[in-house]
Coordinates of C-alpha atoms in Angstrom, one line a residue:
K181 CA 229.2 111.8 86.7
S182 CA 231.1 112.9 89.9
S183 CA 229.0 111.9 93.3
S184 CA 228.9 115.5 94.3
S185 CA 226.9 116.6 91.1
E186 CA 224.7 113.4 91.8
E187 CA 224.1 114.3 95.2
D188 CA 223.4 117.9 93.8
L189 CA 220.6 116.7 91.5
Q190 CA 219.2 114.6 94.3
I191 CA 219.0 117.5 96.7
E192 CA 217.2 119.6 94.0
E193 CA 214.9 116.9 93.2
E194 CA 214.2 116.6 96.9
L195 CA 213.8 120.4 97.3
R196 CA 211.0 120.2 94.4
R197 CA 209.4 117.4 96.1
L198 CA 209.4 119.1 99.6
N199 CA 208.3 122.6 98.2
K200 CA 204.8 122.2 97.2
P201 CA 202.5 124.4 95.3
A202 CA 200.9 126.9 97.9
V203 CA 197.4 127.8 98.0
K204 CA 198.7 130.9 100.3
T205 CA 201.9 131.8 101.6
I206 CA 202.8 133.2 105.0
Q207 CA 206.1 134.8 106.3
T208 CA 206.8 135.1 109.9
E209 CA 208.8 137.8 111.5
Y210 CA 211.6 135.5 111.8
G211 CA 211.9 134.8 108.2
D212 CA 210.2 131.5 108.0
T213 CA 208.2 130.9 105.0
Y214 CA 205.2 128.8 105.3
D215 CA 203.0 127.5 102.5
C216 CA 199.3 126.6 102.9
V217 CA 199.4 123.3 100.9
D218 CA 196.3 121.4 100.0
F219 CA 195.8 118.5 102.5
Y220 CA 196.2 115.8 99.9
K221 CA 199.3 117.4 98.4
Q222 CA 201.3 117.7 101.7
P223 CA 204.8 115.7 101.5
A224 CA 203.7 112.6 103.6
F225 CA 201.7 111.2 100.8
D226 CA 204.9 111.1 98.4
H227 CA 205.3 107.8 100.6
P228 CA 204.9 104.8 98.0
L229 CA 202.8 103.1 100.7
L230 CA 200.3 106.2 101.0
K231 CA 199.4 106.6 97.4
N232 CA 196.0 104.9 97.8
H233 CA 195.3 106.2 101.3
S234 CA 191.8 107.1 102.4
F235 CA 192.8 109.9 105.3
H236 CA 191.0 113.1 105.0
F237 CA 191.3 116.8 106.5
D238 CA 188.7 116.1 109.3
M239 CA 190.4 112.9 110.6
R240 CA 190.4 112.7 114.6
P241 CA 191.4 110.1 116.9
S242 CA 188.6 107.4 117.2
F243 CA 189.6 107.0 121.1
R244 CA 191.6 109.2 123.3
P245 CA 193.4 107.8 126.5
K246 CA 192.7 109.8 129.8
R247 CA 195.1 112.7 130.1
R248 CA 195.9 113.5 133.6
T249 CA 197.8 116.5 133.7
N250 CA 196.1 119.1 136.2
L251 CA 197.1 122.5 135.8
E252 CA 195.2 123.9 138.7
G253 CA 197.7 125.6 141.0
S254 CA 200.5 125.6 138.3
A255 CA 200.5 129.3 138.2
A256 CA 201.1 129.4 142.0
N257 CA 203.9 127.0 141.3
G258 CA 205.3 129.4 138.6
I259 CA 204.4 127.2 136.1
K260 CA 202.5 128.7 132.8
S261 CA 201.5 127.3 129.4
A262 CA 203.3 128.5 126.5
S263 CA 201.7 129.4 123.3
I264 CA 203.1 129.0 119.8
M265 CA 203.1 131.0 116.5
R266 CA 199.7 130.0 115.0
L267 CA 199.3 130.3 111.3
D268 CA 195.8 131.4 109.4
C269 CA 196.0 128.7 106.5
P270 CA 192.7 128.1 104.8
L271 CA 190.5 125.3 105.9
G272 CA 191.7 122.1 103.8
T273 CA 195.3 123.1 103.7
V274 CA 198.2 122.5 106.1
P275 CA 201.0 124.7 106.9
I276 CA 204.3 123.3 105.8
R277 CA 207.6 125.2 106.1
R278 CA 209.5 126.0 103.0
T279 CA 212.8 124.3 102.9
S280 CA 216.1 126.0 101.5
K281 CA 218.8 124.0 100.0
E282 CA 221.2 124.7 103.1
E283 CA 218.5 123.7 105.4
L284 CA 218.0 120.3 103.7
I285 CA 221.6 119.4 103.6
A286 CA 221.8 120.3 107.2
A287 CA 218.9 118.2 108.3
R288 CA 220.1 115.2 106.2
T289 CA 223.3 115.1 108.1
Q290 CA 221.6 115.5 111.3
A291 CA 219.1 112.7 110.4
K292 CA 222.1 110.4 109.5
V293 CA 222.8 110.2 113.2
H294 CA 219.5 108.1 113.5
D295 CA 219.8 106.2 110.6
P296 CA 219.4 102.5 111.3
N297 CA 221.8 101.6 108.2
A298 CA 224.7 104.1 109.6
D299 CA 227.7 102.3 111.0
P300 CA 227.7 103.1 114.7
N301 CA 231.5 103.8 114.3
T302 CA 231.0 106.6 111.8
E303 CA 231.7 110.1 112.9
E304 CA 228.0 111.1 112.3
A305 CA 226.7 108.9 115.0
H306 CA 229.1 110.2 117.7
G307 CA 227.9 113.9 118.2
L308 CA 224.5 112.8 119.9
H309 CA 224.3 113.3 123.6
L310 CA 221.5 112.6 125.9
A311 CA 220.3 113.0 129.5
I312 CA 217.1 111.1 129.8
V313 CA 214.7 108.9 131.9
R314 CA 213.9 105.9 129.8
T315 CA 212.0 102.7 130.3
K316 CA 213.9 99.4 130.8
F317 CA 215.1 97.5 127.8
G318 CA 213.7 93.7 127.4
S319 CA 211.3 94.2 130.5
G320 CA 208.6 92.7 128.2
K321 CA 206.3 95.7 128.7
K322 CA 204.5 97.1 125.7
Y323 CA 203.1 100.6 125.3
N324 CA 200.5 102.5 123.3
G325 CA 202.2 105.7 123.7
G326 CA 203.3 108.2 126.4
G327 CA 203.1 111.9 127.2
M328 CA 205.1 114.8 129.0
V329 CA 204.6 118.4 129.9
S330 CA 207.9 119.9 128.9
S331 CA 209.4 123.3 130.0
V332 CA 210.3 125.6 126.8
E333 CA 213.9 126.6 127.0
M334 CA 216.3 128.3 124.5
P335 CA 220.0 127.0 124.8
W336 CA 222.6 128.4 122.7
A337 CA 223.4 126.2 119.5
K338 CA 225.6 127.4 116.6
G339 CA 226.4 126.2 113.1
S340 CA 225.1 122.5 112.6
Q341 CA 224.5 122.0 116.4
Y342 CA 221.2 121.5 117.9
S343 CA 219.8 121.2 121.6
G344 CA 216.3 120.4 122.6
G345 CA 214.1 118.3 124.7
Q346 CA 211.8 115.3 123.7
I347 CA 209.7 112.3 124.4
K348 CA 210.7 109.3 122.1
I349 CA 208.4 106.1 121.5
Q350 CA 210.5 103.2 120.0
S351 CA 210.0 99.6 118.8
G352 CA 212.6 97.6 116.7
P353 CA 214.0 99.9 113.9
D354 CA 211.0 102.5 114.3
F355 CA 210.8 105.4 116.5
I356 CA 208.9 108.7 116.5
Q357 CA 209.7 111.7 118.6
A358 CA 208.4 115.1 119.4
G359 CA 209.7 118.1 121.4
W360 CA 211.3 121.4 121.2
M361 CA 214.7 122.4 119.8
V362 CA 216.9 125.3 118.9
N363 CA 218.3 124.2 115.5
P364 CA 220.1 127.1 113.4
S365 CA 220.9 125.2 110.6
L366 CA 217.6 123.5 110.2
Y367 CA 215.7 126.8 110.8
S368 CA 218.1 129.5 110.0
H369 CA 217.6 131.5 113.1
Y370 CA 217.9 130.8 117.1
Q371 CA 214.4 130.6 118.1
T372 CA 212.9 127.6 119.9
H373 CA 210.6 125.4 117.6
L374 CA 208.7 122.3 117.9
F375 CA 209.8 119.4 116.0
V376 CA 208.8 115.8 115.0
F377 CA 211.3 113.2 114.1
T378 CA 210.4 110.0 112.1
K379 CA 212.6 107.1 111.9
T380 CA 211.6 103.9 109.9
A381 CA 213.6 101.0 108.7
Q382 CA 213.8 103.1 105.3
S383 CA 214.4 106.7 106.2
S384 CA 214.9 109.1 109.2
C385 CA 214.0 113.0 109.0
F386 CA 212.8 116.0 111.1
N387 CA 209.2 117.1 110.2
A388 CA 207.9 116.9 106.8
Q389 CA 211.2 116.2 105.1
C390 CA 210.7 112.5 104.5
P391 CA 207.3 111.2 103.8
G392 CA 205.7 110.0 107.2
F393 CA 204.0 112.5 109.4
V394 CA 200.6 113.6 108.1
L395 CA 199.4 117.1 109.4
V396 CA 195.7 117.5 109.9
R397 CA 195.5 120.9 111.3
S398 CA 195.4 124.5 109.3
D399 CA 196.5 126.6 112.1
H400 CA 199.4 124.6 114.1
P401 CA 202.6 123.7 111.9
M402 CA 204.5 120.7 113.2
D403 CA 207.5 122.8 113.5
A404 CA 205.8 126.0 114.9
I405 CA 207.9 128.7 117.0
L406 CA 207.2 128.7 120.7
N407 CA 206.4 132.3 121.9
N408 CA 207.5 131.7 125.6
I409 CA 210.6 130.9 127.1
S410 CA 211.3 129.7 130.7
K411 CA 213.4 131.8 132.9
A412 CA 215.0 131.3 136.5
P413 CA 213.4 131.8 139.1
G414 CA 210.3 131.3 136.9
P415 CA 208.1 131.6 135.5
V416 CA 208.5 128.1 133.8
Y417 CA 206.7 128.1 130.5
T418 CA 205.6 124.7 129.5
Y419 CA 204.1 122.8 126.4
N420 CA 202.4 119.5 126.4
Y421 CA 203.3 116.3 124.3
F422 CA 201.1 113.3 124.0
I423 CA 201.6 110.7 121.5
Y424 CA 199.3 107.5 121.3
R425 CA 198.1 104.6 119.2
D426 CA 194.6 104.6 118.0
P427 CA 193.4 101.0 118.8
T428 CA 191.0 100.9 115.7
S429 CA 193.2 102.3 113.0
G430 CA 196.6 101.9 114.5
L431 CA 197.7 105.4 113.6
W432 CA 200.0 107.1 116.2
W433 CA 198.3 110.5 117.0
L434 CA 200.3 113.6 118.3
E435 CA 198.3 115.8 120.5
L436 CA 200.3 119.2 121.3
G437 CA 199.5 122.0 123.7
E438 CA 197.5 123.1 126.8
D439 CA 194.2 121.7 125.1
Y440 CA 195.9 118.7 123.5
T441 CA 195.0 119.5 120.0
A442 CA 195.3 116.5 117.7
V443 CA 197.8 118.0 115.3
G444 CA 198.5 114.9 113.2
F445 CA 199.4 111.2 112.8
W446 CA 201.9 108.7 111.9
P447 CA 200.5 106.1 109.6
R448 CA 200.8 102.6 110.7
V449 CA 201.7 101.4 107.2
I450 CA 205.1 103.3 107.0
F451 CA 206.4 101.1 110.1
S452 CA 207.8 97.7 110.1
G453 CA 206.2 94.4 111.4
G454 CA 208.7 94.2 114.1
G455 CA 208.4 98.0 115.0
L456 CA 205.6 100.5 115.3
R457 CA 203.5 98.7 113.3
D458 CA 202.5 97.4 116.6
L459 CA 202.8 98.4 120.1
A460 CA 206.2 100.1 121.4
N461 CA 208.4 98.5 123.8
Y462 CA 210.6 101.7 124.8
V463 CA 209.7 105.3 125.8
E464 CA 212.1 108.0 126.8
W465 CA 212.1 111.7 128.0
G466 CA 214.8 114.1 128.4
G467 CA 217.4 116.4 126.7
Q468 CA 219.0 115.8 123.5
V469 CA 222.0 117.5 121.8
Y470 CA 224.0 117.2 118.6
S471 CA 227.2 118.5 117.6
P472 CA 229.7 117.6 114.7
P473 CA 232.3 115.4 116.7
D474 CA 235.1 117.7 116.5
I475 CA 233.3 120.7 117.9
P476 CA 232.4 121.1 121.6
S477 CA 228.9 120.2 122.2
P478 CA 226.3 122.9 122.8
P479 CA 224.7 123.5 126.4
M480 CA 221.4 121.4 127.2
G481 CA 218.6 122.8 128.9
R482 CA 219.3 125.9 131.1
S483 CA 223.1 125.3 130.3
T484 CA 223.8 124.4 133.9
M485 CA 223.8 120.9 135.6
P486 CA 220.4 120.1 137.4
L487 CA 219.9 120.8 140.9
P488 CA 217.2 119.6 140.8
N489 CA 214.6 122.4 141.0
I490 CA 211.8 123.0 138.7
L491 CA 212.2 126.6 138.5
Y492 CA 216.1 126.6 137.7
D493 CA 216.5 123.4 135.5
A494 CA 214.8 122.3 132.2
S495 CA 212.4 119.7 133.1
C496 CA 210.0 117.1 132.1
Q497 CA 206.6 116.9 134.2
D498 CA 203.9 114.6 134.3
M499 CA 205.7 111.9 132.5
T500 CA 203.4 109.1 131.4
T501 CA 203.0 105.9 129.6
I502 CA 200.0 104.5 128.0
N503 CA 199.7 100.3 128.8
E504 CA 198.5 97.7 126.5
N505 CA 194.9 98.4 127.8
H506 CA 195.1 102.0 126.7
D507 CA 195.5 103.3 130.4
T508 CA 197.6 106.4 131.1
E509 CA 200.0 105.7 134.0
A510 CA 202.7 107.6 135.3
A511 CA 206.1 106.5 134.0
G512 CA 207.5 103.5 135.9
G513 CA 210.3 100.9 135.8
T514 CA 212.5 103.4 134.6
G515 CA 216.2 104.3 135.0
V516 CA 218.2 107.5 134.0
Y517 CA 221.1 107.7 131.4
A518 CA 223.4 110.3 130.6
D519 CA 226.2 109.4 128.3
Q520 CA 228.6 112.4 128.9
E521 CA 228.1 112.6 132.8
K522 CA 230.7 115.3 132.8
Y523 CA 228.9 117.7 130.4
Y524 CA 225.3 116.6 130.9
Q525 CA 223.1 115.2 133.8
V526 CA 219.7 114.0 134.6
K527 CA 218.0 113.9 137.9
D528 CA 214.8 111.8 138.5
M529 CA 212.6 113.5 141.2
G530 CA 210.3 110.5 141.2
H531 CA 206.6 111.1 142.2
K532 CA 205.9 114.8 143.2
K533 CA 202.6 116.6 144.0
A534 CA 200.2 117.9 141.3
P535 CA 201.0 119.6 139.1
L536 CA 204.4 118.1 138.6
H537 CA 203.3 114.4 139.1
R538 CA 206.4 112.2 137.6
A539 CA 208.9 114.7 137.0
M540 CA 212.7 114.8 136.1
T541 CA 215.1 117.8 135.3
Y542 CA 218.1 117.6 133.1
G543 CA 220.8 119.9 131.7
G544 CA 224.6 120.7 131.4
P545 CA 227.2 123.3 129.9
G546 CA 228.2 121.0 127.2
G547 CA 231.8 121.0 125.9
A548 CA 231.8 117.1 124.9
T549 CA 234.1 116.3 121.8
G550 CA 234.4 113.0 120.0
W551 CA 232.9 109.7 121.0
A552 CA 230.1 109.1 123.4
Q553 CA 230.9 107.3 126.7
Q554 CA 228.2 104.6 127.5
G555 CA 227.2 105.8 130.8
P556 CA 225.7 103.4 133.3
I557 CA 222.1 103.6 134.6
T558 CA 222.7 105.3 137.9
Q559 CA 219.3 105.4 139.1
D560 CA 216.1 103.3 139.3
F561 CA 212.6 104.3 140.1
S562 CA 209.7 101.7 139.9
L563 CA 206.2 102.7 140.1
S564 CA 205.9 101.8 143.8
F565 CA 208.6 104.7 144.7
D566 CA 206.7 107.5 146.1
H567 CA 209.1 110.6 146.4
Q568 CA 207.3 113.7 147.8

């Protein structure tokens, strides 16, 4: 058999696994099809280590760290909460977006960028560009999670490109991400979607495309469409992201939106001993784009270099980490990083008054091709730094 026909069979098999029998099917106005799948039949439970799980639909975190976001006064600052396209799946089911063959092929290629087993000198690994604030490597600090309030943007991406904003929690070979993105090959249109990304020692994927993230809500897809997009000079529409490790179960919970809805979790057992089975040692916030290496990279954020000004730039506000004692703190001991400063930049605004708190802006017109230049960390803000 040729490798292409073997790959074809593999993809067909994968599609059968992903597209589960539906209790109810919902079509969105943008052409997405969501299947309301029985909680126990969702793709996460295809993971070999989750065969004998005891998870259930009504699960909620046993403990919630204090969230500090204060949205009072936000409207006066031109900041509003974005809403998502909610779905009406029956109780006991979860909304899983139906995947086409083309979308699956594109998603596999994009996920390879993060594959731990990929050779860093292969082409795939070199279309990913970042403009981020990040905690320091090797600081010895451990984290039980982190959060942000991110502006919602709609940069232009075409073909197999994507452009978005994210928070990433990492330890060793494992990381988890949540954020928003425009990704026409993954979603077959140009709307801004939420996304989650799961990377373990064994696999890496978006949303439900590899067994990992367990959804517990019947109305909130993990890849929901965001209804409101920020405009200059306002309003800025934001969505909240909060990832934290439950001290009792070790599950990594994801809370989303203005009310910090517990949408689902990553089970501890899918991660490795030197990874997220325990606490994280690295957190980052900011912009991320991907393009095949020979195609000029897409715009990031508002498609312009950051000023910095919350009303004119894409931003991450109220950036937090959760320490070893499960206290929520303003992100500290951080640096900024942009691998292609000619095309994308990041501005750390330090500590601002409420509702921004610890904030940064990022963006750029794009146009990078080929290999990433490993840019230096050019700024450093510690917790004691106070910038009004």
